[in-house]
Coordinates of C-alpha atoms in Angstrom, one line a residue:
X1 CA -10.0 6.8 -5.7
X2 CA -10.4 4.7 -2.3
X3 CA -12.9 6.0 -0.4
X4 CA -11.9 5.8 3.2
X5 CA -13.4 5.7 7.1
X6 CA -11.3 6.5 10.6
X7 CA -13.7 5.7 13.6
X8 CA -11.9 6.4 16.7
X9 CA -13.2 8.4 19.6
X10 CA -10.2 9.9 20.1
X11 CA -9.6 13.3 18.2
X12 CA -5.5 12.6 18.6
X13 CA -5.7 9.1 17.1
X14 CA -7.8 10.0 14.4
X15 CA -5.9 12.7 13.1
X16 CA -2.8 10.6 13.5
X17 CA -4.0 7.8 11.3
X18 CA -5.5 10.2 8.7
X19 CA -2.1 12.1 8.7
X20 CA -0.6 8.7 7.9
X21 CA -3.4 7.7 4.9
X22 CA -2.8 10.9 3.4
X23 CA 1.5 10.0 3.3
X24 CA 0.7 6.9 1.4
X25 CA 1.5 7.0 -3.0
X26 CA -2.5 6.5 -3.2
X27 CA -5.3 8.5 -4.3
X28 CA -8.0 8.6 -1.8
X29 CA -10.7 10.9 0.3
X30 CA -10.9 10.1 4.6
X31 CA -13.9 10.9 6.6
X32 CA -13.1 10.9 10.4
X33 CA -16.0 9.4 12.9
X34 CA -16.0 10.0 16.4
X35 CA -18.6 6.8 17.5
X36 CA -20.2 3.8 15.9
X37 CA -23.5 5.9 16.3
X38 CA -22.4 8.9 14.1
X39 CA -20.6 6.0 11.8
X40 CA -24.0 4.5 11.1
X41 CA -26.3 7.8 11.4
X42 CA -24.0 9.2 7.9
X43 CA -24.8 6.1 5.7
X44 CA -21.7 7.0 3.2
X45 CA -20.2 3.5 2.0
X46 CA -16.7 3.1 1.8
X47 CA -14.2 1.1 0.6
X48 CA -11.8 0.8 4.1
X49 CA -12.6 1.5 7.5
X50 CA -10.0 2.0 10.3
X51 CA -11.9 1.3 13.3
X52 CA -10.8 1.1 16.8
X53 CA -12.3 -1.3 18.9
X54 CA -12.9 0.3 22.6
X55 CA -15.0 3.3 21.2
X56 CA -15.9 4.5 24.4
X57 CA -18.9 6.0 26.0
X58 CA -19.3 8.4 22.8
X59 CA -20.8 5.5 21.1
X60 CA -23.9 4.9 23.3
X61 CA -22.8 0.9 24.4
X62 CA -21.5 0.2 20.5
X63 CA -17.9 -0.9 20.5
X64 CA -16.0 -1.1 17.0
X65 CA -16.8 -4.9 17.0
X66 CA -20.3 -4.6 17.8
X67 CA -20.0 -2.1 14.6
X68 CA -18.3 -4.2 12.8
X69 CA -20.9 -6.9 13.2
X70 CA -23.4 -5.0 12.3
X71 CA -21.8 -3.9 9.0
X72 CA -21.4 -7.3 8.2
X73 CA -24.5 -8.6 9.3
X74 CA -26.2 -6.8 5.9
X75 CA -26.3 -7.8 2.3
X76 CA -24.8 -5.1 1.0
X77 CA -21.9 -6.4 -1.6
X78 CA -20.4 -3.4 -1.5
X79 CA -18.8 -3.7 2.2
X80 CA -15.6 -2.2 3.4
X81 CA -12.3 -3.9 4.3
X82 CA -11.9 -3.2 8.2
X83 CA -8.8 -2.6 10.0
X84 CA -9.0 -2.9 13.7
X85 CA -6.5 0.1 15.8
X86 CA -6.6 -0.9 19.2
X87 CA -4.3 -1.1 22.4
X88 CA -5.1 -4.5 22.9
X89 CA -4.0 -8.0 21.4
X90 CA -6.4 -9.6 23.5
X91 CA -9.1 -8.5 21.0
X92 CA -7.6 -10.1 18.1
X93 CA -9.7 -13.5 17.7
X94 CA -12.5 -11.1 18.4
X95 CA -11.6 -8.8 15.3
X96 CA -11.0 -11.5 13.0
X97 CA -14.5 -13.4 14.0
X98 CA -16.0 -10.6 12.1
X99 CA -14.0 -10.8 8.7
X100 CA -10.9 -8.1 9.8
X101 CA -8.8 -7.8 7.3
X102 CA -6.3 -6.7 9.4
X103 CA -5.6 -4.8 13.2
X104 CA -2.8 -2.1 14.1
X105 CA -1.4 -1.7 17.6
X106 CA -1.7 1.4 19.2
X107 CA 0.5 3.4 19.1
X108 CA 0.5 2.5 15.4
X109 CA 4.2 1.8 13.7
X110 CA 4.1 4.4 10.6
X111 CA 6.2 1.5 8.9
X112 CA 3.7 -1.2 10.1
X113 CA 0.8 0.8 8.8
X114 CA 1.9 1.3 5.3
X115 CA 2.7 -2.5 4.8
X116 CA -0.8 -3.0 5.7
X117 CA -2.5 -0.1 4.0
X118 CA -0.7 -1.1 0.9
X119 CA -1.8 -4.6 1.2
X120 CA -5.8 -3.1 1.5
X121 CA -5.2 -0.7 -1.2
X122 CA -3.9 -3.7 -3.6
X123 CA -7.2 -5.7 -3.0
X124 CA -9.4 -3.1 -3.2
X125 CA -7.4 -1.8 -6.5
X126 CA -8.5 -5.6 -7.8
X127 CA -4.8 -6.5 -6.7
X128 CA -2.2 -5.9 -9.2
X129 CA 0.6 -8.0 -7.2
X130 CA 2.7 -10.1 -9.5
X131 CA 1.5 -13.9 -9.7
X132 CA 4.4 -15.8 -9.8
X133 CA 3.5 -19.0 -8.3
X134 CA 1.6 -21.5 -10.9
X135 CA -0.2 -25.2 -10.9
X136 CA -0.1 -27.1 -13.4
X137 CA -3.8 -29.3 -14.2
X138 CA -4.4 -31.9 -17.0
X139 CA -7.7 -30.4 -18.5
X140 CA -8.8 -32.6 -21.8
X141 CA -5.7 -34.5 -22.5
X142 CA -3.2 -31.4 -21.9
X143 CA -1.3 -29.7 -19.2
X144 CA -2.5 -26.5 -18.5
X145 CA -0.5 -23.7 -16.5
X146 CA -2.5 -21.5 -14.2
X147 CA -1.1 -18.6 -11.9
X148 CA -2.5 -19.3 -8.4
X149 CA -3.5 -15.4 -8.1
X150 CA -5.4 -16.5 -11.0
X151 CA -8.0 -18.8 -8.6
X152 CA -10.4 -18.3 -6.4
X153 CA -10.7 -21.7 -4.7
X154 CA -10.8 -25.4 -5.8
X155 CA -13.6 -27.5 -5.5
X156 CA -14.0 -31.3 -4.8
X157 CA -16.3 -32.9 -7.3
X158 CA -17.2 -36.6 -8.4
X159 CA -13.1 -37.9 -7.9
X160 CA -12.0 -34.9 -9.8
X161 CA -11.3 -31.4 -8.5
X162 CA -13.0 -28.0 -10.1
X163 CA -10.8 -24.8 -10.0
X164 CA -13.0 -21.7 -10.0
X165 CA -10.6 -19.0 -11.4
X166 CA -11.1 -15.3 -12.7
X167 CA -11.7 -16.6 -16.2
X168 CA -13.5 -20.0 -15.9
X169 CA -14.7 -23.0 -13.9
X170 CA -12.2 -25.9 -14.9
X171 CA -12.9 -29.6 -14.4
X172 CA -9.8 -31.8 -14.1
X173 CA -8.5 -35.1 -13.0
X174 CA -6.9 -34.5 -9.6
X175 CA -8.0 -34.8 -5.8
X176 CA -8.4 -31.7 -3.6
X177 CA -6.2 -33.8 -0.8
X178 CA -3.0 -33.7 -3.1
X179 CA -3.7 -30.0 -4.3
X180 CA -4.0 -29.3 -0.5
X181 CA -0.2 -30.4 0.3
X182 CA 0.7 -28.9 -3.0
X183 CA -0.4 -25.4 -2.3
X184 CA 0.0 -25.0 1.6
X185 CA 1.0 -21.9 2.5
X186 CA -1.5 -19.8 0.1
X187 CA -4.5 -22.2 0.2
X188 CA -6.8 -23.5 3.2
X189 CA -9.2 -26.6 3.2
X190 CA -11.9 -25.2 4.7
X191 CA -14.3 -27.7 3.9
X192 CA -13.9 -31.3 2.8
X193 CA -15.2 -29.9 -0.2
X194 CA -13.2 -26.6 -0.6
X195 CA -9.7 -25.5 -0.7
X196 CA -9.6 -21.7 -0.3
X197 CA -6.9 -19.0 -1.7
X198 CA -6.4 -16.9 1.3
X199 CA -6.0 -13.8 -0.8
X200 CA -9.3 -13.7 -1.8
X201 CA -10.9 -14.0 1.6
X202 CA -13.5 -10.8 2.0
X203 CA -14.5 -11.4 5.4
X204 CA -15.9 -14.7 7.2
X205 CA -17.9 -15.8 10.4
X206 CA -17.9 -19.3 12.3
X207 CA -20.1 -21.1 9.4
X208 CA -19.5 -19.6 6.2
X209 CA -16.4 -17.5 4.2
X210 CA -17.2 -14.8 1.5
X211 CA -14.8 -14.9 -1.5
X212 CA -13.9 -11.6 -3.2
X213 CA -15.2 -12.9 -6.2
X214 CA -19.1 -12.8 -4.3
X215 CA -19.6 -16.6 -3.7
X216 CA -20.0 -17.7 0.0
X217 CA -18.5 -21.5 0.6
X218 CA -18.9 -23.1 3.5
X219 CA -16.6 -23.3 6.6
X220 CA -16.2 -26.3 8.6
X221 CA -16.6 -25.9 12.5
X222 CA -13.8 -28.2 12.6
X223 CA -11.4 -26.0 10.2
X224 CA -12.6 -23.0 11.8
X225 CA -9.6 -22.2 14.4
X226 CA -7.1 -24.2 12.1
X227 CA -8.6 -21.5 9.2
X228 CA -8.1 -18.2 11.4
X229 CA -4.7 -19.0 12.6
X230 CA -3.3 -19.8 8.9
X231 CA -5.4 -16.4 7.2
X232 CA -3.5 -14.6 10.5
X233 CA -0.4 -16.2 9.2
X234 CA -0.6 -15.6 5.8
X235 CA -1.6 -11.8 5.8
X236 CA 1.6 -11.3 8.2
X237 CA 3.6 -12.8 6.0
X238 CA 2.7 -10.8 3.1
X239 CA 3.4 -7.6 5.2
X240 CA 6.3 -8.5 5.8

């Protein structure tokens, strides 16, 4: 069961969104928030939140970013995907500076939000999506085949390249520049020293990205607006 949170100050909206949760093939519980304040004061973790961002005065100066931030300003692994709901696209660079997975334009498309929602519920479900793309390595004199939903990220190390998967930690001749052109689209060199799968980003800020997997790698201040605009890209496509 996915264990769900709708943060809206507006009794209409939140009832709307719920309505449309409860439509979707999954299996799940909603609690309905009226402010960030009562948000926090219940303590419940969950696994998504639908948060809108202008939260009025109900939520005594918090908006649903300043929320936001402080969720993920704990430790806490077990924090929930967000989706932002809001009547602004101004916000966006805003929502995604604090590891949105997602936002929804008011008034919210019932087909837009069950692309979405399904794309949530997979990764919180561990993601059962088909992996159809592969790369092919040369680990200890062989080729190797590995699905791409199969990795977590590549690593740069000593000339060769290290590919941190669900499985293993694999060492292989290659360079992380060539694996970069290879898998555009799906991966993102965040770092001279990383190349991220974009499917298994949890959340991020300016300095550092959190991989579904636990790890933290580091985010270039260079990549940083090159790296929002191609996660943006990538999760849009997959809705599609």
């Amino acid at each position: 069961m996915i264990k769900i949170a709708v943060c809206d100050d507006e009794k209409n909206s939140r009832s709307y969104l719920t309505a449309l949760i409860k439509k979707q093939n999954i299996e799940c519980s909603v609690r309905e928030y009226a402010s960030a304040a009562e948000y926090r004061s219940d303590g419940k973790r969950y696994d998504l939140l639908f948060l809108d961002i202008e939260l009025g005065s109900s939520s005594a100066g918090a908006d649903g970013i300043e929320l936001a931030r402080q969720i993920r300003s704990t430790d806490s692994a077990g924090q929930p995907l967000i989706i932002f709901v809001t009547g602004y696209e101004q916000y966006v660079y805003d929502a995604f500076d604090v590891g949105a997975f997602q936002y929804l334009l008011k008034p919210v498309d019932e087909r837009k939000f069950a692309e979405v929602f399904g794309r949530a519920a997979g990764q919180i479900l561990s993601g059962t999506e088909p992996c159809e793309r592969k790369l092919t390595v040369r680990h200890a004199g062989e080729e190797k085949v590995i699905p791409l939903c199969d990795i977590y990220y590549i690593e740069s190390r000593n000339h060769n390249i290290v590919l941190c998967t669900k499985s293993e930690r694999l060492e292989c001749y290659g360079k992380i520049g060539v694996m970069e052109e290879e898998l555009q689209g799906q991966f993102y060199r965040i770092h001279r020293g990383y190349l991220l799968n974009l499917s298994y980003v949890e959340r991020y800020d300016r300095t550092e990205v959190s991989v579904t997997n636990g790890e933290k790698l580091l985010l270039s201040r260079y990549k940083y607006e090159g790296f929002v605009q191609a996660y943006l890209n990538y999760i849009s496509e997959e809705g599609q």
